[in-house]
GROMACS .gro file of C-alpha atoms in nm:
model
  380
    1UNK     CA    1  -0.942  -1.937  -1.314
    2UNK     CA    2  -0.734  -2.254  -1.282
    3UNK     CA    3  -0.905  -2.573  -1.173
    4UNK     CA    4  -0.808  -2.713  -0.837
    5UNK     CA    5  -0.821  -3.073  -0.941
    6UNK     CA    6  -0.443  -3.073  -0.971
    7UNK     CA    7  -0.416  -2.968  -0.610
    8UNK     CA    8  -0.607  -3.262  -0.474
    9UNK     CA    9  -0.379  -3.504  -0.657
   10UNK     CA   10  -0.045  -3.334  -0.694
   11UNK     CA   11  -0.002  -3.170  -0.355
   12UNK     CA   12  -0.072  -3.478  -0.147
   13UNK     CA   13   0.097  -3.547   0.095
   14UNK     CA   14   0.187  -3.173   0.130
   15UNK     CA   15   0.007  -2.953   0.381
   16UNK     CA   16  -0.361  -3.028   0.430
   17UNK     CA   17  -0.591  -2.805   0.229
   18UNK     CA   18  -0.761  -2.669   0.541
   19UNK     CA   19  -0.427  -2.549   0.678
   20UNK     CA   20  -0.350  -2.367   0.354
   21UNK     CA   21  -0.694  -2.204   0.352
   22UNK     CA   22  -0.647  -2.092   0.713
   23UNK     CA   23  -0.308  -1.951   0.617
   24UNK     CA   24  -0.482  -1.753   0.347
   25UNK     CA   25  -0.721  -1.604   0.604
   26UNK     CA   26  -0.422  -1.502   0.817
   27UNK     CA   27  -0.261  -1.331   0.516
   28UNK     CA   28  -0.590  -1.160   0.440
   29UNK     CA   29  -0.615  -1.036   0.799
   30UNK     CA   30  -0.259  -0.901   0.777
   31UNK     CA   31  -0.364  -0.709   0.464
   32UNK     CA   32  -0.626  -0.520   0.663
   33UNK     CA   33  -0.940  -0.726   0.606
   34UNK     CA   34  -1.130  -0.791   0.930
   35UNK     CA   35  -1.140  -1.170   0.912
   36UNK     CA   36  -1.299  -1.292   1.233
   37UNK     CA   37  -1.302  -1.649   1.360
   38UNK     CA   38  -1.664  -1.688   1.251
   39UNK     CA   39  -1.586  -1.568   0.899
   40UNK     CA   40  -1.290  -1.804   0.872
   41UNK     CA   41  -1.506  -2.093   0.990
   42UNK     CA   42  -1.778  -2.001   0.739
   43UNK     CA   43  -1.514  -1.986   0.466
   44UNK     CA   44  -1.392  -2.338   0.543
   45UNK     CA   45  -1.747  -2.472   0.551
   46UNK     CA   46  -1.835  -2.301   0.223
   47UNK     CA   47  -1.525  -2.440   0.048
   48UNK     CA   48  -1.602  -2.785   0.186
   49UNK     CA   49  -1.956  -2.769   0.048
   50UNK     CA   50  -1.842  -2.635  -0.291
   51UNK     CA   51  -1.553  -2.877  -0.317
   52UNK     CA   52  -1.190  -2.776  -0.282
   53UNK     CA   53  -1.119  -2.904  -0.634
   54UNK     CA   54  -1.340  -2.630  -0.779
   55UNK     CA   55  -1.119  -2.320  -0.796
   56UNK     CA   56  -1.390  -2.081  -0.908
   57UNK     CA   57  -1.627  -2.192  -0.633
   58UNK     CA   58  -1.351  -2.164  -0.370
   59UNK     CA   59  -1.263  -1.815  -0.495
   60UNK     CA   60  -1.621  -1.687  -0.471
   61UNK     CA   61  -1.675  -1.866  -0.141
   62UNK     CA   62  -1.396  -1.654   0.003
   63UNK     CA   63  -1.537  -1.331  -0.140
   64UNK     CA   64  -1.880  -1.411   0.003
   65UNK     CA   65  -1.768  -1.513   0.351
   66UNK     CA   66  -1.446  -1.318   0.424
   67UNK     CA   67  -1.523  -0.971   0.282
   68UNK     CA   68  -1.744  -0.717   0.455
   69UNK     CA   69  -1.713  -0.411   0.231
   70UNK     CA   70  -1.627  -0.314  -0.131
   71UNK     CA   71  -1.276  -0.218  -0.016
   72UNK     CA   72  -1.230  -0.569   0.121
   73UNK     CA   73  -1.305  -0.717  -0.223
   74UNK     CA   74  -1.009  -0.537  -0.382
   75UNK     CA   75  -0.775  -0.647  -0.104
   76UNK     CA   76  -0.911  -0.999  -0.128
   77UNK     CA   77  -0.824  -1.018  -0.498
   78UNK     CA   78  -0.474  -0.883  -0.439
   79UNK     CA   79  -0.396  -1.118  -0.152
   80UNK     CA   80  -0.556  -1.410  -0.337
   81UNK     CA   81  -0.330  -1.352  -0.636
   82UNK     CA   82  -0.023  -1.311  -0.416
   83UNK     CA   83  -0.094  -1.610  -0.190
   84UNK     CA   84  -0.193  -1.869  -0.447
   85UNK     CA   85   0.007  -1.945  -0.757
   86UNK     CA   86  -0.237  -1.953  -1.050
   87UNK     CA   87   0.028  -2.103  -1.279
   88UNK     CA   88   0.048  -2.422  -1.077
   89UNK     CA   89  -0.311  -2.464  -0.959
   90UNK     CA   90  -0.479  -2.373  -0.633
   91UNK     CA   91  -0.389  -2.398  -0.361
   92UNK     CA   92  -0.034  -2.520  -0.347
   93UNK     CA   93   0.295  -2.404  -0.209
   94UNK     CA   94   0.509  -2.184  -0.433
   95UNK     CA   95   0.829  -2.347  -0.555
   96UNK     CA   96   1.149  -2.166  -0.463
   97UNK     CA   97   1.378  -2.070  -0.754
   98UNK     CA   98   1.670  -2.312  -0.811
   99UNK     CA   99   1.966  -2.240  -0.586
  100UNK     CA  100   1.766  -2.020  -0.348
  101UNK     CA  101   1.758  -2.153   0.009
  102UNK     CA  102   1.406  -2.194   0.141
  103UNK     CA  103   1.294  -2.037   0.465
  104UNK     CA  104   1.304  -2.371   0.643
  105UNK     CA  105   1.660  -2.449   0.541
  106UNK     CA  106   1.785  -2.101   0.618
  107UNK     CA  107   1.631  -2.074   0.963
  108UNK     CA  108   1.586  -2.418   1.111
  109UNK     CA  109   1.891  -2.608   1.238
  110UNK     CA  110   1.972  -2.919   1.036
  111UNK     CA  111   1.914  -3.138   1.340
  112UNK     CA  112   1.556  -3.015   1.360
  113UNK     CA  113   1.491  -3.014   0.987
  114UNK     CA  114   1.570  -3.378   0.924
  115UNK     CA  115   1.244  -3.526   1.061
  116UNK     CA  116   0.924  -3.611   0.874
  117UNK     CA  117   0.550  -3.591   0.923
  118UNK     CA  118   0.308  -3.329   1.051
  119UNK     CA  119   0.548  -3.192   1.314
  120UNK     CA  120   0.802  -3.103   1.044
  121UNK     CA  121   0.532  -2.942   0.829
  122UNK     CA  122   0.425  -2.729   1.123
  123UNK     CA  123   0.784  -2.620   1.187
  124UNK     CA  124   0.829  -2.534   0.819
  125UNK     CA  125   0.515  -2.318   0.823
  126UNK     CA  126   0.641  -2.135   1.133
  127UNK     CA  127   0.986  -2.088   0.980
  128UNK     CA  128   0.836  -1.947   0.660
  129UNK     CA  129   0.629  -1.702   0.862
  130UNK     CA  130   0.939  -1.594   1.055
  131UNK     CA  131   1.137  -1.551   0.733
  132UNK     CA  132   0.863  -1.330   0.590
  133UNK     CA  133   0.864  -1.114   0.902
  134UNK     CA  134   1.246  -1.088   0.893
  135UNK     CA  135   1.233  -0.990   0.527
  136UNK     CA  136   0.968  -0.733   0.609
  137UNK     CA  137   1.200  -0.563   0.861
  138UNK     CA  138   1.522  -0.570   0.658
  139UNK     CA  139   1.680  -0.272   0.485
  140UNK     CA  140   1.587  -0.295   0.116
  141UNK     CA  141   1.932  -0.176   0.007
  142UNK     CA  142   2.088  -0.490   0.162
  143UNK     CA  143   1.858  -0.745  -0.008
  144UNK     CA  144   1.969  -0.979  -0.283
  145UNK     CA  145   1.786  -0.995  -0.615
  146UNK     CA  146   1.592  -1.305  -0.506
  147UNK     CA  147   1.494  -1.144  -0.176
  148UNK     CA  148   1.377  -0.832  -0.359
  149UNK     CA  149   1.164  -1.053  -0.584
  150UNK     CA  150   1.002  -1.212  -0.276
  151UNK     CA  151   0.956  -0.869  -0.119
  152UNK     CA  152   0.784  -0.743  -0.434
  153UNK     CA  153   0.512  -1.005  -0.384
  154UNK     CA  154   0.460  -0.881  -0.027
  155UNK     CA  155   0.367  -0.529  -0.140
  156UNK     CA  156   0.016  -0.662  -0.204
  157UNK     CA  157  -0.021  -0.718   0.172
  158UNK     CA  158   0.020  -0.347   0.249
  159UNK     CA  159  -0.302  -0.192   0.373
  160UNK     CA  160  -0.379   0.133   0.191
  161UNK     CA  161  -0.639   0.369   0.337
  162UNK     CA  162  -0.649   0.707   0.156
  163UNK     CA  163  -0.669   1.020   0.372
  164UNK     CA  164  -1.017   1.169   0.389
  165UNK     CA  165  -1.156   1.521   0.390
  166UNK     CA  166  -1.504   1.666   0.416
  167UNK     CA  167  -1.656   1.774   0.084
  168UNK     CA  168  -1.911   2.048   0.019
  169UNK     CA  169  -2.186   1.797  -0.050
  170UNK     CA  170  -2.431   1.693   0.219
  171UNK     CA  171  -2.552   1.339   0.262
  172UNK     CA  172  -2.823   1.185   0.482
  173UNK     CA  173  -2.695   1.072   0.819
  174UNK     CA  174  -2.842   0.954   1.143
  175UNK     CA  175  -2.727   1.269   1.322
  176UNK     CA  176  -2.591   1.613   1.237
  177UNK     CA  177  -2.778   1.919   1.111
  178UNK     CA  178  -3.152   1.903   1.049
  179UNK     CA  179  -3.248   1.826   0.687
  180UNK     CA  180  -3.562   2.040   0.662
  181UNK     CA  181  -3.639   1.949   0.298
  182UNK     CA  182  -3.635   1.572   0.354
  183UNK     CA  183  -3.824   1.610   0.680
  184UNK     CA  184  -4.094   1.818   0.506
  185UNK     CA  185  -4.124   1.575   0.214
  186UNK     CA  186  -4.158   1.285   0.454
  187UNK     CA  187  -4.436   1.474   0.635
  188UNK     CA  188  -4.619   1.544   0.306
  189UNK     CA  189  -4.605   1.174   0.217
  190UNK     CA  190  -4.787   1.112   0.545
  191UNK     CA  191  -5.063   1.363   0.452
  192UNK     CA  192  -4.922   1.628   0.682
  193UNK     CA  193  -4.877   1.407   0.981
  194UNK     CA  194  -4.553   1.464   1.178
  195UNK     CA  195  -4.274   1.248   1.042
  196UNK     CA  196  -3.939   1.142   1.178
  197UNK     CA  197  -3.676   1.416   1.175
  198UNK     CA  198  -3.414   1.369   0.902
  199UNK     CA  199  -3.052   1.476   0.946
  200UNK     CA  200  -2.755   1.530   0.717
  201UNK     CA  201  -2.384   1.597   0.730
  202UNK     CA  202  -2.099   1.682   0.492
  203UNK     CA  203  -1.982   1.381   0.292
  204UNK     CA  204  -1.629   1.245   0.310
  205UNK     CA  205  -1.405   1.210   0.005
  206UNK     CA  206  -1.049   1.097  -0.052
  207UNK     CA  207  -0.785   1.367  -0.013
  208UNK     CA  208  -0.533   1.390  -0.303
  209UNK     CA  209  -0.186   1.248  -0.244
  210UNK     CA  210   0.123   1.370  -0.433
  211UNK     CA  211   0.438   1.155  -0.430
  212UNK     CA  212   0.776   1.309  -0.519
  213UNK     CA  213   1.033   1.031  -0.557
  214UNK     CA  214   1.406   1.108  -0.567
  215UNK     CA  215   1.559   0.880  -0.836
  216UNK     CA  216   1.915   1.012  -0.813
  217UNK     CA  217   2.219   0.788  -0.771
  218UNK     CA  218   2.221   0.802  -0.391
  219UNK     CA  219   1.861   0.668  -0.388
  220UNK     CA  220   1.903   0.404  -0.660
  221UNK     CA  221   1.897   0.117  -0.406
  222UNK     CA  222   1.548   0.220  -0.294
  223UNK     CA  223   1.403   0.359  -0.620
  224UNK     CA  224   1.247   0.029  -0.734
  225UNK     CA  225   1.074  -0.030  -0.400
  226UNK     CA  226   0.956   0.332  -0.378
  227UNK     CA  227   0.800   0.313  -0.723
  228UNK     CA  228   0.630  -0.014  -0.623
  229UNK     CA  229   0.491   0.167  -0.321
  230UNK     CA  230   0.376   0.452  -0.547
  231UNK     CA  231   0.206   0.199  -0.775
  232UNK     CA  232   0.038   0.035  -0.474
  233UNK     CA  233  -0.092   0.375  -0.362
  234UNK     CA  234  -0.197   0.477  -0.713
  235UNK     CA  235  -0.404   0.162  -0.768
  236UNK     CA  236  -0.579   0.185  -0.430
  237UNK     CA  237  -0.861   0.403  -0.559
  238UNK     CA  238  -0.772   0.746  -0.420
  239UNK     CA  239  -0.635   1.034  -0.634
  240UNK     CA  240  -0.255   0.993  -0.643
  241UNK     CA  241  -0.001   1.184  -0.854
  242UNK     CA  242   0.360   1.068  -0.880
  243UNK     CA  243   0.667   1.261  -0.996
  244UNK     CA  244   1.034   1.169  -1.021
  245UNK     CA  245   1.295   1.411  -0.887
  246UNK     CA  246   1.650   1.411  -1.023
  247UNK     CA  247   1.818   1.672  -1.232
  248UNK     CA  248   1.472   1.741  -1.375
  249UNK     CA  249   1.106   1.686  -1.288
  250UNK     CA  250   0.925   1.394  -1.458
  251UNK     CA  251   0.557   1.308  -1.419
  252UNK     CA  252   0.505   0.932  -1.370
  253UNK     CA  253   0.131   0.914  -1.300
  254UNK     CA  254   0.039   0.782  -1.644
  255UNK     CA  255   0.332   0.536  -1.653
  256UNK     CA  256   0.231   0.389  -1.315
  257UNK     CA  257  -0.137   0.358  -1.410
  258UNK     CA  258  -0.095   0.004  -1.544
  259UNK     CA  259  -0.262  -0.255  -1.325
  260UNK     CA  260   0.035  -0.490  -1.338
  261UNK     CA  261   0.320  -0.362  -1.119
  262UNK     CA  262   0.599  -0.501  -1.337
  263UNK     CA  263   0.461  -0.335  -1.651
  264UNK     CA  264   0.415  -0.010  -1.459
  265UNK     CA  265   0.776  -0.007  -1.337
  266UNK     CA  266   0.908  -0.079  -1.685
  267UNK     CA  267   0.702   0.211  -1.822
  268UNK     CA  268   0.829   0.439  -1.543
  269UNK     CA  269   1.189   0.341  -1.616
  270UNK     CA  270   1.141   0.429  -1.983
  271UNK     CA  271   0.986   0.764  -1.889
  272UNK     CA  272   1.257   0.893  -1.653
  273UNK     CA  273   1.551   1.032  -1.857
  274UNK     CA  274   1.787   1.101  -1.563
  275UNK     CA  275   1.763   0.775  -1.368
  276UNK     CA  276   2.048   0.737  -1.112
  277UNK     CA  277   2.183   1.078  -1.205
  278UNK     CA  278   2.247   1.384  -0.991
  279UNK     CA  279   2.018   1.565  -0.748
  280UNK     CA  280   1.888   1.920  -0.774
  281UNK     CA  281   1.608   1.910  -0.520
  282UNK     CA  282   1.567   2.287  -0.493
  283UNK     CA  283   1.531   2.342  -0.867
  284UNK     CA  284   1.302   2.043  -0.927
  285UNK     CA  285   1.080   2.138  -0.634
  286UNK     CA  286   1.060   2.490  -0.772
  287UNK     CA  287   0.955   2.347  -1.110
  288UNK     CA  288   0.688   2.136  -0.939
  289UNK     CA  289   0.545   2.423  -0.735
  290UNK     CA  290   0.546   2.665  -1.030
  291UNK     CA  291   0.403   2.426  -1.289
  292UNK     CA  292   0.181   2.192  -1.085
  293UNK     CA  293   0.157   2.291  -0.721
  294UNK     CA  294   0.017   2.644  -0.742
  295UNK     CA  295  -0.228   2.540  -1.015
  296UNK     CA  296  -0.408   2.311  -0.775
  297UNK     CA  297  -0.234   1.975  -0.776
  298UNK     CA  298  -0.078   2.025  -0.434
  299UNK     CA  299  -0.345   2.249  -0.283
  300UNK     CA  300  -0.503   2.068   0.009
  301UNK     CA  301  -0.308   1.752  -0.077
  302UNK     CA  302  -0.083   1.528   0.128
  303UNK     CA  303   0.261   1.570  -0.031
  304UNK     CA  304   0.514   1.294   0.036
  305UNK     CA  305   0.880   1.349  -0.059
  306UNK     CA  306   1.105   1.042  -0.078
  307UNK     CA  307   1.467   1.157  -0.060
  308UNK     CA  308   1.784   1.125   0.147
  309UNK     CA  309   1.834   1.501   0.128
  310UNK     CA  310   2.167   1.494  -0.054
  311UNK     CA  311   2.142   1.830  -0.231
  312UNK     CA  312   2.408   1.935  -0.482
  313UNK     CA  313   2.245   2.270  -0.546
  314UNK     CA  314   2.169   2.568  -0.320
  315UNK     CA  315   2.024   2.452   0.015
  316UNK     CA  316   1.864   2.794   0.072
  317UNK     CA  317   1.667   2.750  -0.253
  318UNK     CA  318   1.550   2.408  -0.130
  319UNK     CA  319   1.433   2.561   0.200
  320UNK     CA  320   1.251   2.839   0.014
  321UNK     CA  321   1.067   2.595  -0.214
  322UNK     CA  322   0.974   2.365   0.074
  323UNK     CA  323   0.825   2.664   0.256
  324UNK     CA  324   0.615   2.744  -0.054
  325UNK     CA  325   0.506   2.383  -0.083
  326UNK     CA  326   0.414   2.367   0.286
  327UNK     CA  327   0.193   2.675   0.254
  328UNK     CA  328  -0.026   2.528  -0.021
  329UNK     CA  329  -0.034   2.162   0.087
  330UNK     CA  330  -0.248   2.016   0.361
  331UNK     CA  331   0.045   1.818   0.498
  332UNK     CA  332   0.406   1.751   0.393
  333UNK     CA  333   0.575   1.422   0.483
  334UNK     CA  334   0.948   1.368   0.423
  335UNK     CA  335   1.059   1.004   0.391
  336UNK     CA  336   1.431   0.934   0.433
  337UNK     CA  337   1.558   0.573   0.399
  338UNK     CA  338   1.842   0.649   0.641
  339UNK     CA  339   1.599   0.773   0.908
  340UNK     CA  340   1.539   0.414   1.023
  341UNK     CA  341   1.908   0.327   1.071
  342UNK     CA  342   2.083   0.329   1.406
  343UNK     CA  343   2.284   0.640   1.497
  344UNK     CA  344   2.135   0.839   1.212
  345UNK     CA  345   2.169   1.215   1.249
  346UNK     CA  346   2.000   1.465   1.014
  347UNK     CA  347   2.320   1.656   0.941
  348UNK     CA  348   2.292   1.685   0.563
  349UNK     CA  349   2.241   2.039   0.441
  350UNK     CA  350   1.931   1.940   0.247
  351UNK     CA  351   1.765   1.770   0.543
  352UNK     CA  352   1.850   2.056   0.779
  353UNK     CA  353   1.698   2.298   0.528
  354UNK     CA  354   1.367   2.113   0.487
  355UNK     CA  355   1.293   1.992   0.842
  356UNK     CA  356   1.135   2.324   0.955
  357UNK     CA  357   0.883   2.290   0.670
  358UNK     CA  358   0.763   1.929   0.706
  359UNK     CA  359   0.487   1.790   0.926
  360UNK     CA  360   0.638   1.442   0.960
  361UNK     CA  361   0.989   1.303   0.912
  362UNK     CA  362   0.971   0.924   0.885
  363UNK     CA  363   1.181   0.625   0.778
  364UNK     CA  364   1.142   0.447   0.445
  365UNK     CA  365   1.399   0.168   0.431
  366UNK     CA  366   1.186  -0.147   0.472
  367UNK     CA  367   0.841  -0.288   0.407
  368UNK     CA  368   0.755  -0.241   0.775
  369UNK     CA  369   0.855   0.126   0.747
  370UNK     CA  370   0.632   0.157   0.439
  371UNK     CA  371   0.338   0.018   0.640
  372UNK     CA  372   0.398   0.284   0.907
  373UNK     CA  373   0.424   0.551   0.636
  374UNK     CA  374   0.086   0.447   0.491
  375UNK     CA  375  -0.062   0.486   0.837
  376UNK     CA  376   0.087   0.838   0.862
  377UNK     CA  377  -0.060   0.928   0.521
  378UNK     CA  378  -0.405   0.793   0.605
  379UNK     CA  379  -0.415   0.998   0.929
  380UNK     CA  380  -0.285   1.320   0.766
   0.00000   0.00000   0.00000
């Protein structure tokens, strides 16, 4: 953990520390953590008591005051790492790469950007927020390399909630079916006197998710972002399996298991032998169903296929394999990057073949579309 002493000296007269900490609570709320006004106020008071120059104390003050569940702790760590730059000390504004226009210069008119003081700082903060929202809505295929690098940092803000299913195990609950054994034991502990009735219900567990990512040439503009999304899902705690679809089927689950997203993507790139090649969706889906799906990997799972549907093989074979997959899976979601574009029509042979066998047909061209997709998966 980097000490914050540098912040107190080096960032003055940049934004006040309280404003930066409040910005962090806003980012945390956007990531799905229920940060109320009272929690934010308690966080500021705790940091003030601990001293803003003490990075470790400020970090644990946030965990103690802003998080309400174990799931919140994981999101807190991810947003904390994305929001603050540990290489330069905490908290301070990230420096833009040389030659890259900042959000304030790209959005604000020059006449409004030439002032100084708190009013300008406030405008810059608003402009940066607007730039992030614009970047969140833009088509990934149209982004520059620098914009993709900024977007990669924003993947940590995606809220991942795995789909749930009821397991065979029963757990104590405040209502449900009567738990006769626990009720009887409670009565025996009271020497036979009537005790409170105990109840139980079936426990909930995460439903498996299977991701099939098309890495052919027509999807090369989106492949990096889709694998980042797969890594985000795979490190969220639920059971997630990832495969690459091209001219052959490649399992990427182990390659994407690395905690660091960049290392995981490099490992995935080294694993896939047919990156940016052709597409044989029917044959690769058949290989998946025969080798993995029927053996249990896809049974009862939420299967998500990322593809534009450009099929070079037999479309009837693709329809047949999608029907098989739909019969064994709990839900099948097809994600098409072109689905979110204006005037899009599902006229491709591959898309027309698979639509009768999918439960949801959604867009996947931007970070905002990914957030909606995660919501679809969690409700499946």
